[in-house]
Amino acid sequence: MPERRRNTPLWLLLFVRRLRSPEGRLAPLAVIAIAVSVTLATGLEMSSRSAQKHLDTTAESITGAAKIEIVAGDVGLAEEILEVARATPGVRAASPLVSVKLRIADRDFALNVIGVDLLAEEVVRKTVIERHGLEIRDPLRLLAGPSSVVVTEALLDRLDLGDDYREGRAVEIPVRANGRDASLSVQGVLRPTGIAAAFSGQVAVMDVYAAQILGGRAGMLDRIDIVPEPAQDVPALISALGAKLSGRATVQRSSARSRVAEDLLGMVKKAALILSGAAALVACLLTYATTAQWVERQRRQLATLRAVGMEARRVERMILAEVTLLAVIGTALGIAGGVAVSPPLLATLSEFLEVVAIERFEGVSLAPTTLWIASFVGLGAGITGGALPARRAASRFSLDSLDREPARGRGRSVRIWVAMLALTAFALLFASGSGIAAGSAMVRLGALLFSGILAILALAPHGLGLLRFALRPLQLYRPAVGHLTTRLFRMRPWTFAISLTAIASLVGTLLTVFLLIATVRSAFERWAESRFPGDPILVLPFSLSDPIGGDFLSSESIAAIRATPGVVAVSEQYKGDATILFRGQEVPLVAMTMSVVARHGHIPGIDRRSADLAADLSNGAVAVSPGFVKAFGLGTGDSIELDTSHGVQRFEIAGLYEDFGETTGSILLDIAAFDRHWKRPGASIAVAWTDSPSESVVDAIRRRAAGLQDLYFASGRDIVAVNRRLTQVFSSTLQALGAFMAALGAIGVMVLLTGIVSERRRDLAVLRAAGAEPRQLVEVVLVDAFALGAAGAGLGVALGFACAEPAADILRESFGWILEQRWTAAELPALIAGAVIASVLGAALPALSAYRTASDEVVGPE
């Protein structure tokens, strides 16, 4: 025997030797299980963190050096407020800002035009402008034209206009503004600092007054950013400005964050947390199963080491060192996998949030949080899964080297007690319902999932008899195969339990999320269909296939639609483009022609009939959504005070209506009431009821509105189809994540069957010597895998159904949405089939090993 080098640890030499032995094939399975779970966790972390970073960068770039902002929501501020702010003692600079979202002609993304006062910008936001490589000292002269803009070089390159600009040719950007074609003349480029970093570079800067005209917001500002004097106390200045502008605007510390985007991203993060948590739990179980088999296969070697004098503590440290090394390798591979999958995940998040964030998310990077999560999932799962087997290995006595079989049957009573406690906790959590405490829905769902998984894990070894009973009909058709099925499982019931639990937890978690998506989609469709009774014509200023929108129907277009023969009534609607600050939070405003809605349309009222509610709203009252009630505690019979350009106005709440808005809910009012207190650039949509065939009326509207603006036509069914867009994007993301989790399930089956086949090669050899054919052994392994996958999928479906309602409670609690639980999901058949197929594929290598078993191995060494 060659002399061992002194600088090589004994445990490492033994580890390398065991890797070369037959049981060494279990090590790659442990590494893969950890790597897949780390890939899933780090990919989700990097993509969601990058999206959050883009939103933070935009907010910081818009805010600049400002400490205070004056806002009134998307309804805007009256222009005269600017002079009031500048005249307030303690204000060093007050910079107005107007943001206009434009569609670039023949492009699938938006351009964010920021209108600023360039004289005040030097103090608030560092905006450096160049023209053909030279810094412009007087940018106001450069932007004197009504369509003059400066843009980022990144935007020019994305529009394939960078070379034209650098070569000195005139550059024009064709856009759609107020329903008409327009052209922006590029006069220079922004250095990549300050406001140029907003919206991922999809930004153009122009003079604030030109932006007002371009966006149809003459006399209105979106916000005013305040830089105090160096010695000025900020809270005192906020109080002074608030007193001057009470009832007309809200004065607060600077933020500039997109609340809608933050809410949607938070929803994605919650789903990612559930999925990555389930993956980490499964990785821990699989690492335990792999390490337990690894240790069990070495029981004689470990006992021999104890017999020659190795201390128990040293044996335990040796096993933990081996498991840690495998976990480190798996974690490193998982981080590399996370880097690979995070860009497509970020692209999906970008598509999901593009409607509200108005920017494309690009670029992911490693961060300390990524490494921390990778270590927690990978090293944590590996070490946690290997701790108990390592402890068990240290308890081996030297006489164990003479044992033929490991001790079995221990801990049965403990498992029964654990199962009873888990089932009791599961039943209590399931029956408790929502509303135990604020924010409890997420905790309840996590506890329900954990207790259900724990119950399956504890009860699985006792369910082998039921599984064998379910497969008894197989003995009628394949007696030899039917007689041997599940016998291999009974040799390792605990590893069987872990593999079954892994499959069930993955299926259950995915089904919970898919049922939640089906529930939300169904509620959206029901809500959208109820809004347009009588199959009216919907007239829009942009195509429904355009995710950007941004245009509005002009008053001339609305008049032309109303005057068209065959049109009975038109409800002018302004929705999704106006918010107002109430108690410091943005609340969306929704305005409609209530006199028309009362006769022809429908308000999805909760406590009142649609016609009665619409009649009260046409007289100046408002309705609020359940989300508003949850956020502010105000409902039917109460009143609210809102800031307007004419001061504070009081509105009576006439009723509640259903809406799928943000966490602050929404306010519904008559469009005439809106126009009395705020300005708007036009209408978002016109709903026209007709007494003639729709096709002829559409043609007549096109002829009458020709030359005014481009119009697009749709029906209520088209709106329903568009509402599916976000849920479909979310579903596609989860389907991709489901592939990772299916891989974990396949690894679980492979770990179980590989260990069983490796340990029972002599028993399989006896069967071969007794006349069994190789293909029969393959059939036994594959049938066992099929049964394992089917049983795991069945338990997972039951777990998913049990957790579906608590998952929907998270949205009910956060947004106040009214959701009728759906118990079917289009992905359910594929989910069950995927679990079974993954199990069978995971049995491929063990089946091949069984096929190659020779009869002469019955007399071979163990």
PDB file of C-alpha atoms in Angstrom, residues 499-614:
ATOM      1  CA  SER A 499     -38.952  10.851  -2.078  1.00  0.00           C
ATOM      2  CA  LEU A 500     -42.745  10.760  -1.858  1.00  0.00           C
ATOM      3  CA  THR A 501     -42.765  13.950   0.222  1.00  0.00           C
ATOM      4  CA  ALA A 502     -40.443  15.707  -2.223  1.00  0.00           C
ATOM      5  CA  ILE A 503     -42.758  15.002  -5.156  1.00  0.00           C
ATOM      6  CA  ALA A 504     -45.908  15.868  -3.175  1.00  0.00           C
ATOM      7  CA  SER A 505     -44.505  19.173  -1.868  1.00  0.00           C
ATOM      8  CA  LEU A 506     -43.408  20.294  -5.331  1.00  0.00           C
ATOM      9  CA  VAL A 507     -46.722  19.392  -6.942  1.00  0.00           C
ATOM     10  CA  GLY A 508     -48.678  20.938  -4.066  1.00  0.00           C
ATOM     11  CA  THR A 509     -46.761  24.227  -4.150  1.00  0.00           C
ATOM     12  CA  LEU A 510     -47.065  24.632  -7.909  1.00  0.00           C
ATOM     13  CA  LEU A 511     -50.746  23.704  -7.910  1.00  0.00           C
ATOM     14  CA  THR A 512     -51.421  26.251  -5.159  1.00  0.00           C
ATOM     15  CA  VAL A 513     -49.929  29.024  -7.284  1.00  0.00           C
ATOM     16  CA  PHE A 514     -51.617  27.851 -10.495  1.00  0.00           C
ATOM     17  CA  LEU A 515     -55.021  27.710  -8.768  1.00  0.00           C
ATOM     18  CA  LEU A 516     -54.406  31.223  -7.451  1.00  0.00           C
ATOM     19  CA  ILE A 517     -53.717  32.443 -10.984  1.00  0.00           C
ATOM     20  CA  ALA A 518     -56.859  30.687 -12.265  1.00  0.00           C
ATOM     21  CA  THR A 519     -58.899  32.333  -9.495  1.00  0.00           C
ATOM     22  CA  VAL A 520     -57.571  35.817 -10.291  1.00  0.00           C
ATOM     23  CA  ARG A 521     -58.013  35.309 -14.037  1.00  0.00           C
ATOM     24  CA  SER A 522     -61.619  34.156 -13.556  1.00  0.00           C
ATOM     25  CA  ALA A 523     -62.390  37.168 -11.352  1.00  0.00           C
ATOM     26  CA  PHE A 524     -60.857  39.545 -13.902  1.00  0.00           C
ATOM     27  CA  GLU A 525     -62.891  38.034 -16.728  1.00  0.00           C
ATOM     28  CA  ARG A 526     -66.147  38.089 -14.753  1.00  0.00           C
ATOM     29  CA  TRP A 527     -65.533  41.705 -13.789  1.00  0.00           C
ATOM     30  CA  ALA A 528     -64.611  42.774 -17.334  1.00  0.00           C
ATOM     31  CA  GLU A 529     -67.620  41.039 -18.913  1.00  0.00           C
ATOM     32  CA  SER A 530     -70.060  42.625 -16.453  1.00  0.00           C
ATOM     33  CA  ARG A 531     -68.930  46.160 -17.298  1.00  0.00           C
ATOM     34  CA  PHE A 532     -70.223  46.202 -20.872  1.00  0.00           C
ATOM     35  CA  PRO A 533     -73.798  44.850 -21.086  1.00  0.00           C
ATOM     36  CA  GLY A 534     -75.518  45.021 -24.440  1.00  0.00           C
ATOM     37  CA  ASP A 535     -72.316  44.366 -26.430  1.00  0.00           C
ATOM     38  CA  PRO A 536     -71.408  48.029 -27.060  1.00  0.00           C
ATOM     39  CA  ILE A 537     -68.624  49.306 -29.312  1.00  0.00           C
ATOM     40  CA  LEU A 538     -65.462  50.334 -27.493  1.00  0.00           C
ATOM     41  CA  VAL A 539     -63.580  53.184 -29.166  1.00  0.00           C
ATOM     42  CA  LEU A 540     -59.948  53.664 -28.126  1.00  0.00           C
ATOM     43  CA  PRO A 541     -57.099  56.010 -29.123  1.00  0.00           C
ATOM     44  CA  PHE A 542     -54.685  53.068 -29.391  1.00  0.00           C
ATOM     45  CA  SER A 543     -54.753  49.408 -30.244  1.00  0.00           C
ATOM     46  CA  LEU A 544     -55.453  46.904 -27.487  1.00  0.00           C
ATOM     47  CA  SER A 545     -52.389  45.002 -28.653  1.00  0.00           C
ATOM     48  CA  ASP A 546     -50.267  48.042 -27.778  1.00  0.00           C
ATOM     49  CA  PRO A 547     -49.046  47.575 -24.177  1.00  0.00           C
ATOM     50  CA  ILE A 548     -47.931  51.199 -23.939  1.00  0.00           C
ATOM     51  CA  GLY A 549     -51.059  53.203 -24.711  1.00  0.00           C
ATOM     52  CA  GLY A 550     -50.538  56.806 -23.727  1.00  0.00           C
ATOM     53  CA  ASP A 551     -52.952  58.461 -26.173  1.00  0.00           C
ATOM     54  CA  PHE A 552     -56.354  59.949 -25.344  1.00  0.00           C
ATOM     55  CA  LEU A 553     -59.573  60.563 -27.224  1.00  0.00           C
ATOM     56  CA  SER A 554     -59.949  64.286 -27.891  1.00  0.00           C
ATOM     57  CA  SER A 555     -63.165  66.156 -27.173  1.00  0.00           C
ATOM     58  CA  GLU A 556     -63.639  66.568 -30.933  1.00  0.00           C
ATOM     59  CA  SER A 557     -63.450  62.801 -31.414  1.00  0.00           C
ATOM     60  CA  ILE A 558     -65.959  62.202 -28.611  1.00  0.00           C
ATOM     61  CA  ALA A 559     -68.351  64.714 -30.224  1.00  0.00           C
ATOM     62  CA  ALA A 560     -67.951  62.982 -33.593  1.00  0.00           C
ATOM     63  CA  ILE A 561     -68.764  59.603 -32.054  1.00  0.00           C
ATOM     64  CA  ARG A 562     -71.876  60.957 -30.333  1.00  0.00           C
ATOM     65  CA  ALA A 563     -73.078  62.543 -33.575  1.00  0.00           C
ATOM     66  CA  THR A 564     -72.698  59.345 -35.619  1.00  0.00           C
ATOM     67  CA  PRO A 565     -76.013  57.888 -36.890  1.00  0.00           C
ATOM     68  CA  GLY A 566     -76.850  54.651 -35.122  1.00  0.00           C
ATOM     69  CA  VAL A 567     -75.116  55.632 -31.855  1.00  0.00           C
ATOM     70  CA  VAL A 568     -77.709  55.753 -29.054  1.00  0.00           C
ATOM     71  CA  ALA A 569     -75.500  56.736 -26.108  1.00  0.00           C
ATOM     72  CA  VAL A 570     -71.807  57.224 -25.309  1.00  0.00           C
ATOM     73  CA  SER A 571     -70.112  56.849 -21.938  1.00  0.00           C
ATOM     74  CA  GLU A 572     -66.888  58.796 -21.846  1.00  0.00           C
ATOM     75  CA  GLN A 573     -64.429  57.126 -19.469  1.00  0.00           C
ATOM     76  CA  TYR A 574     -61.174  58.254 -17.905  1.00  0.00           C
ATOM     77  CA  LYS A 575     -59.478  55.351 -16.164  1.00  0.00           C
ATOM     78  CA  GLY A 576     -55.938  54.328 -15.306  1.00  0.00           C
ATOM     79  CA  ASP A 577     -54.425  57.772 -15.924  1.00  0.00           C
ATOM     80  CA  ALA A 578     -55.345  59.759 -12.829  1.00  0.00           C
ATOM     81  CA  THR A 579     -54.510  59.367  -9.151  1.00  0.00           C
ATOM     82  CA  ILE A 580     -55.004  61.672  -6.201  1.00  0.00           C
ATOM     83  CA  LEU A 581     -53.276  61.839  -2.859  1.00  0.00           C
ATOM     84  CA  PHE A 582     -55.492  60.928   0.079  1.00  0.00           C
ATOM     85  CA  ARG A 583     -53.938  60.783   3.536  1.00  0.00           C
ATOM     86  CA  GLY A 584     -50.513  60.730   1.910  1.00  0.00           C
ATOM     87  CA  GLN A 585     -51.228  57.766  -0.381  1.00  0.00           C
ATOM     88  CA  GLU A 586     -52.004  57.710  -4.081  1.00  0.00           C
ATOM     89  CA  VAL A 587     -55.510  56.529  -4.919  1.00  0.00           C
ATOM     90  CA  PRO A 588     -56.647  55.988  -8.540  1.00  0.00           C
ATOM     91  CA  LEU A 589     -59.633  57.978  -9.806  1.00  0.00           C
ATOM     92  CA  VAL A 590     -62.070  56.410 -12.285  1.00  0.00           C
ATOM     93  CA  ALA A 591     -64.527  58.697 -14.089  1.00  0.00           C
ATOM     94  CA  MET A 592     -67.490  57.778 -16.331  1.00  0.00           C
ATOM     95  CA  THR A 593     -70.573  59.437 -17.815  1.00  0.00           C
ATOM     96  CA  MET A 594     -72.886  58.205 -15.073  1.00  0.00           C
ATOM     97  CA  SER A 595     -76.130  59.327 -16.694  1.00  0.00           C
ATOM     98  CA  VAL A 596     -75.396  56.954 -19.577  1.00  0.00           C
ATOM     99  CA  VAL A 597     -74.127  54.171 -17.307  1.00  0.00           C
ATOM    100  CA  ALA A 598     -77.360  54.320 -15.296  1.00  0.00           C
ATOM    101  CA  ARG A 599     -79.423  53.582 -18.436  1.00  0.00           C
ATOM    102  CA  HIS A 600     -77.153  51.337 -20.516  1.00  0.00           C
ATOM    103  CA  GLY A 601     -74.025  50.350 -18.608  1.00  0.00           C
ATOM    104  CA  HIS A 602     -73.204  48.533 -15.432  1.00  0.00           C
ATOM    105  CA  ILE A 603     -71.280  49.319 -12.256  1.00  0.00           C
ATOM    106  CA  PRO A 604     -70.272  46.122 -10.401  1.00  0.00           C
ATOM    107  CA  GLY A 605     -71.811  47.372  -7.175  1.00  0.00           C
ATOM    108  CA  ILE A 606     -71.408  45.445  -3.941  1.00  0.00           C
ATOM    109  CA  ASP A 607     -74.029  46.942  -1.668  1.00  0.00           C
ATOM    110  CA  ARG A 608     -76.277  48.760  -4.177  1.00  0.00           C
ATOM    111  CA  ARG A 609     -77.875  48.234  -7.581  1.00  0.00           C
ATOM    112  CA  SER A 610     -75.902  49.582 -10.525  1.00  0.00           C
ATOM    113  CA  ALA A 611     -78.589  52.016 -11.731  1.00  0.00           C
ATOM    114  CA  ASP A 612     -79.198  53.471  -8.258  1.00  0.00           C
ATOM    115  CA  LEU A 613     -75.483  53.889  -7.564  1.00  0.00           C
ATOM    116  CA  ALA A 614     -74.891  55.522 -10.966  1.00  0.00           C
TER     117      ALA A 614
END
